[in-house]
């Protein structure tokens, strides 16, 4: 197929499925809020601060995650700050040519009533976090003509939260919460409480995705599909290490949420771009898409990830367009809204009405 205008343009209608709200905070917003609150950040200048949270090239998941400890205390338990972050998220996505995006976050890690990783205590509950994000997103959707939905994250190291996350998904469905995720260190066995929560989510009709086979083995992806009943896998690069598992996931049309620059920053893949699993994904016409993951610490935009796809993986415009249609058909919108999105994209991409895949 050939896109209108000949080349993939920045504003031709993108769909992004894997981006963390708390990993997509503008660095200047962090800098400004910290100074208003009297919170000390590393670096005497804004430029030095940005360098301290930039994990590009570190190729280490521990260092990658450590960067969040620098800035998360600035926004945790602060509803005004959380609202600002969510509103600015909408604007940033719009400026990257995104039609539809699913923002994921853990309401417990942003709350101050939970035993969160940041040791911040107050009266902001997970419910209040979700309502604040929802209200801010609604304003952003109207202002920037974009559609944004939310995915609530369970955290591997906090299995006691997971069933509550399921209940929050049900409670805030009408506010734009469309799915549940499991994030965190996958090196340890998955706690049975997470599996039980995801099975309950499936019974309740809550859409499911899971970080798996990012740095862990292919078996983690199989477990997520077979035992947690997910239809999408966050990252999933190591699925190709076991061809039987990979082919099984491919046959089931499981969607892989690929984040190119993130995969290099965490060291989840070989440093040699020519060995990146996404090349195999594209060759096999696997159901996958491209996302940014955590722009705050990677210092990337969706444009940057697309640039890496073209320059490092040699993706052409057809592959890039396909990733967006894959994302649209695998997103967590209700069927009628999903069809509206796909039809809008067909018009923008110049795809015949009879074509659902390219």
C-alpha positions as semicolon CSV with decimal commas, in nm:
position;residue;x (nm);y (nm);z (nm)
1;X;0,000;0,000;0,000
2;X;0,103;0,361;-0,041
3;X;0,020;0,627;0,213
4;X;-0,126;0,958;0,105
5;X;0,159;1,195;0,043
6;X;0,400;0,911;-0,031
7;X;0,576;0,890;0,307
8;X;0,464;0,825;0,661
9;X;0,396;1,170;0,799
10;X;0,408;1,279;1,155
11;X;0,037;1,359;1,172
12;X;-0,115;1,071;0,976
13;X;-0,293;0,911;1,271
14;X;-0,108;0,700;1,524
15;X;-0,229;0,468;1,797
16;X;-0,016;0,414;2,107
17;X;-0,094;0,134;2,351
18;X;0,203;0,115;2,588
19;X;0,296;0,434;2,769
20;X;0,310;0,490;3,143
21;X;0,144;0,810;3,263
22;X;0,392;0,843;3,548
23;X;0,672;0,774;3,300
24;X;0,551;1,042;3,062
25;X;0,581;1,347;3,287
26;X;0,742;1,653;3,132
27;X;1,082;1,703;3,297
28;X;1,017;2,077;3,326
29;X;0,692;2,005;3,511
30;X;0,889;1,799;3,763
31;X;1,150;2,073;3,793
32;X;0,892;2,348;3,841
33;X;0,679;2,155;4,094
34;X;0,984;2,050;4,295
35;X;1,103;2,407;4,331
36;X;0,756;2,523;4,436
37;X;0,751;2,252;4,704
38;X;1,109;2,300;4,814
39;X;1,206;1,948;4,705
40;X;1,571;1,912;4,613
41;X;1,646;1,745;4,282
42;X;1,989;1,631;4,159
43;X;2,151;1,896;3,945
44;X;2,204;2,268;3,992
45;X;2,029;2,348;3,665
46;X;1,737;2,208;3,470
47;X;1,981;2,073;3,210
48;X;2,175;1,887;3,480
49;X;1,852;1,750;3,628
50;X;1,743;1,614;3,288
51;X;2,081;1,446;3,252
52;X;2,035;1,278;3,592
53;X;1,705;1,116;3,498
54;X;1,805;1,027;3,140
55;X;1,866;0,652;3,114
56;X;1,944;0,637;2,743
57;X;2,242;0,412;2,693
58;X;2,246;0,273;3,047
59;X;2,126;-0,073;2,932
60;X;2,041;-0,165;3,289
61;X;1,688;-0,221;3,420
62;X;1,787;-0,140;3,781
63;X;1,928;0,199;3,680
64;X;1,627;0,251;3,456
65;X;1,385;0,206;3,746
66;X;1,603;0,401;3,989
67;X;1,542;0,716;3,786
68;X;1,177;0,710;3,895
69;X;1,284;0,741;4,257
70;X;1,426;1,083;4,175
71;X;1,107;1,246;4,055
72;X;0,807;1,041;4,167
73;X;0,802;1,198;4,519
74;X;0,730;1,530;4,346
75;X;0,390;1,414;4,219
76;X;0,281;1,130;4,450
77;X;-0,016;1,226;4,667
78;X;-0,054;1,565;4,497
79;X;-0,384;1,573;4,306
80;X;-0,312;1,910;4,147
81;X;0,019;1,781;4,014
82;X;-0,139;1,456;3,895
83;X;-0,409;1,651;3,711
84;X;-0,145;1,865;3,542
85;X;0,051;1,559;3,435
86;X;-0,259;1,394;3,285
87;X;-0,362;1,711;3,099
88;X;-0,014;1,767;2,960
89;X;-0,003;1,401;2,857
90;X;-0,300;1,463;2,628
91;X;-0,130;1,762;2,468
92;X;0,198;1,577;2,416
93;X;0,022;1,282;2,254
94;X;-0,171;1,515;2,025
95;X;0,151;1,687;1,923
96;X;0,291;1,348;1,819
97;X;0,004;1,285;1,579
98;X;-0,172;1,034;1,805
99;X;-0,543;0,972;1,746
100;X;-0,588;0,728;2,032
101;X;-0,369;0,637;2,329
102;X;-0,402;0,416;2,636
103;X;-0,224;0,560;2,939
104;X;-0,133;0,312;3,210
105;X;-0,044;0,375;3,572
106;X;-0,071;0,230;3,920
107;X;-0,321;0,435;4,122
108;X;-0,168;0,288;4,438
109;X;0,181;0,415;4,356
110;X;0,043;0,765;4,297
111;X;-0,169;0,761;4,614
112;X;-0,045;0,858;4,959
113;X;-0,267;0,631;5,171
114;X;-0,098;0,313;5,050
115;X;0,231;0,165;5,157
116;X;0,391;0,294;4,839
117;X;0,750;0,267;4,726
118;X;0,813;0,637;4,783
119;X;0,735;0,636;5,158
120;X;0,496;0,931;5,118
121;X;0,195;0,935;5,348
122;X;-0,122;1,143;5,328
123;X;-0,494;1,125;5,255
124;X;-0,500;1,076;4,877
125;X;-0,654;0,739;4,795
126;X;-0,625;0,534;4,473
127;X;-0,989;0,623;4,398
128;X;-0,906;0,993;4,420
129;X;-0,607;0,945;4,188
130;X;-0,820;0,777;3,920
131;X;-1,095;1,038;3,942
132;X;-0,839;1,317;3,913
133;X;-0,673;1,157;3,612
134;X;-1,013;1,095;3,452
135;X;-1,127;1,454;3,494
136;X;-0,800;1,591;3,358
137;X;-0,808;1,357;3,059
138;X;-1,165;1,460;2,975
139;X;-1,053;1,822;2,961
140;X;-0,751;1,729;2,754
141;X;-0,956;1,524;2,509
142;X;-1,180;1,820;2,435
143;X;-0,899;2,072;2,417
144;X;-0,666;1,866;2,196
145;X;-0,915;1,656;1,994
146;X;-0,770;1,323;2,103
147;X;-0,914;1,006;2,254
148;X;-0,743;0,880;2,571
149;X;-0,831;0,580;2,784
150;X;-0,674;0,436;3,099
151;X;-0,523;0,102;3,200
152;X;-0,474;0,040;3,573
153;X;-0,154;-0,140;3,671
154;X;-0,106;-0,410;3,928
155;X;0,251;-0,425;4,060
156;X;0,431;-0,757;4,091
157;X;0,584;-0,670;4,428
158;X;0,243;-0,571;4,573
159;X;0,011;-0,870;4,513
160;X;-0,216;-0,750;4,793
161;X;-0,330;-0,461;4,570
162;X;-0,433;-0,663;4,266
163;X;-0,788;-0,761;4,354
164;X;-0,858;-0,402;4,453
165;X;-0,729;-0,292;4,111
166;X;-0,992;-0,519;3,953
167;X;-1,262;-0,351;4,161
168;X;-1,129;-0,008;4,061
169;X;-1,145;-0,108;3,695
170;X;-1,511;-0,194;3,740
171;X;-1,587;0,119;3,940
172;X;-1,425;0,358;3,695
173;X;-1,524;0,190;3,367
174;X;-1,758;0,479;3,288
175;X;-1,471;0,721;3,351
176;X;-1,252;0,576;3,077
177;X;-1,075;0,285;3,246
178;X;-1,059;0,011;2,984
179;X;-0,812;-0,248;3,111
180;X;-0,574;-0,394;3,367
181;X;-0,198;-0,456;3,348
182;X;0,071;-0,624;3,556
183;X;0,404;-0,442;3,573
184;X;0,727;-0,478;3,768
185;X;1,019;-0,716;3,808
186;X;0,934;-1,043;3,635
187;X;1,239;-1,231;3,764
188;X;1,044;-1,383;4,054
189;X;0,751;-1,624;4,006
190;X;0,415;-1,456;3,953
191;X;0,224;-1,442;4,280
192;X;-0,099;-1,647;4,274
193;X;-0,288;-1,335;4,388
194;X;-0,207;-1,167;4,056
195;X;-0,330;-1,467;3,860
196;X;-0,651;-1,480;4,062
197;X;-0,710;-1,109;4,005
198;X;-0,663;-1,141;3,629
199;X;-0,892;-1,441;3,613
200;X;-1,154;-1,237;3,797
201;X;-1,096;-0,950;3,555
202;X;-1,162;-1,185;3,264
203;X;-1,489;-1,298;3,424
204;X;-1,590;-0,933;3,459
205;X;-1,508;-0,849;3,097
206;X;-1,210;-0,629;3,184
207;X;-0,945;-0,621;2,909
208;X;-0,604;-0,757;3,010
209;X;-0,240;-0,697;2,922
210;X;0,078;-0,789;3,108
211;X;0,447;-0,699;3,105
212;X;0,608;-1,032;3,021
213;X;0,914;-1,175;2,846
214;X;1,067;-0,827;2,847
215;X;1,374;-0,931;3,043
216;X;1,229;-1,263;3,155
217;X;1,191;-1,590;2,962
218;X;0,939;-1,678;2,693
219;X;0,754;-1,891;2,948
220;X;0,642;-1,571;3,123
221;X;0,451;-1,469;2,812
222;X;0,290;-1,811;2,787
223;X;0,192;-1,793;3,155
224;X;0,035;-1,452;3,100
225;X;-0,176;-1,585;2,814
226;X;-0,266;-1,925;2,956
227;X;-0,310;-1,843;3,324
228;X;-0,383;-1,469;3,330
229;X;-0,589;-1,475;3,011
230;X;-0,429;-1,167;2,856
231;X;-0,480;-1,070;2,493
232;X;-0,177;-0,840;2,481
233;X;0,182;-0,867;2,601
234;X;0,388;-0,570;2,714
235;X;0,723;-0,595;2,532
236;X;0,750;-0,976;2,490
237;X;1,089;-0,967;2,318
238;X;1,210;-1,298;2,460
239;X;0,911;-1,487;2,326
240;X;1,124;-1,563;2,021
241;X;1,370;-1,755;2,242
242;X;1,125;-2,046;2,243
243;X;0,986;-2,102;1,896
244;X;0,705;-2,326;2,016
245;X;0,578;-2,057;2,251
246;X;0,632;-1,784;1,992
247;X;0,434;-1,970;1,727
248;X;0,157;-2,043;1,977
249;X;0,124;-1,674;2,064
250;X;0,137;-1,582;1,697
251;X;-0,138;-1,831;1,615
252;X;-0,355;-1,684;1,891
253;X;-0,298;-1,334;1,746
254;X;-0,166;-1,203;2,079
255;X;-0,068;-0,839;2,043
256;X;0,288;-0,738;2,134
257;X;0,339;-0,384;2,266
258;X;0,690;-0,307;2,138
259;X;0,892;-0,014;2,273
260;X;1,214;0,009;2,071
261;X;1,417;0,274;2,255
262;X;1,299;0,145;2,591
263;X;1,420;-0,205;2,505
264;X;1,769;-0,068;2,447
265;X;1,766;0,151;2,759
266;X;1,672;-0,141;2,984
267;X;1,912;-0,381;2,815
268;X;1,625;-0,620;2,750
269;X;1,751;-0,688;2,397
270;X;2,088;-0,720;2,228
271;X;2,266;-0,389;2,176
272;X;2,301;-0,481;1,809
273;X;1,990;-0,341;1,642
274;X;2,016;-0,601;1,365
275;X;1,927;-0,865;1,625
276;X;1,620;-0,687;1,761
277;X;1,318;-0,921;1,792
278;X;1,093;-0,662;1,623
279;X;1,265;-0,744;1,293
280;X;1,138;-1,101;1,327
281;X;0,798;-0,970;1,434
282;X;0,770;-0,760;1,120
283;X;0,892;-1,040;0,893
284;X;0,631;-1,275;1,038
285;X;0,354;-1,013;1,019
286;X;0,307;-1,060;1,393
287;X;0,038;-0,852;1,560
288;X;0,257;-0,581;1,719
289;X;0,273;-0,204;1,752
290;X;0,518;0,069;1,856
291;X;0,504;0,279;2,173
292;X;0,732;0,499;2,385
293;X;0,695;0,334;2,730
294;X;0,857;0,596;2,959
295;X;0,949;0,921;2,777
296;X;1,046;1,100;3,100
297;X;1,354;0,886;3,156
298;X;1,425;0,774;2,800
299;X;1,394;1,130;2,666
300;X;1,213;0,994;2,362
301;X;0,909;1,084;2,159
302;X;0,702;0,860;1,936
303;X;0,883;1,025;1,645
304;X;1,212;0,900;1,790
305;X;1,087;0,542;1,810
306;X;0,958;0,559;1,454
307;X;1,292;0,700;1,345
308;X;1,469;0,405;1,511
309;X;1,232;0,168;1,334
310;X;1,321;0,319;0,996
311;X;1,692;0,382;1,043
312;X;1,790;0,085;1,262
313;X;1,537;-0,185;1,173
314;X;1,474;-0,067;0,816
315;X;1,097;-0,067;0,850
316;X;0,918;0,079;0,549
317;X;0,598;0,282;0,544
318;X;0,382;-0,027;0,501
319;X;0,520;-0,190;0,817
320;X;0,477;0,131;1,015
321;X;0,121;0,172;0,893
322;X;0,050;-0,191;0,977
323;X;0,169;-0,141;1,335
324;X;-0,087;0,136;1,378
325;X;-0,372;-0,072;1,237
326;X;-0,257;-0,359;1,461
327;X;-0,279;-0,125;1,758
328;X;-0,623;-0,003;1,657
329;X;-0,771;-0,351;1,618
330;X;-0,604;-0,468;1,942
331;X;-0,692;-0,166;2,154
332;X;-0,930;-0,193;2,449
333;X;-1,207;0,029;2,313
334;X;-1,561;-0,107;2,280
335;X;-1,620;-0,257;1,935
336;X;-1,822;0,035;1,798
337;X;-1,558;0,289;1,902
338;X;-1,281;0,063;1,772
339;X;-1,451;0,044;1,434
340;X;-1,487;0,422;1,427
341;X;-1,115;0,457;1,497
342;X;-1,021;0,208;1,226
343;X;-1,246;0,381;0,972
344;X;-1,090;0,716;1,061
345;X;-0,746;0,567;1,005
346;X;-0,849;0,414;0,672
347;X;-0,940;0,759;0,550
348;X;-0,614;0,911;0,672
349;X;-0,399;0,631;0,534
350;X;-0,587;0,594;0,210
351;X;-0,670;0,227;0,273
352;X;-0,970;0,078;0,086
353;X;-1,281;0,024;0,293
354;X;-1,263;-0,350;0,241
355;X;-0,917;-0,365;0,399
356;X;-0,889;-0,443;0,770
357;X;-0,523;-0,542;0,760
358;X;-0,240;-0,423;0,537
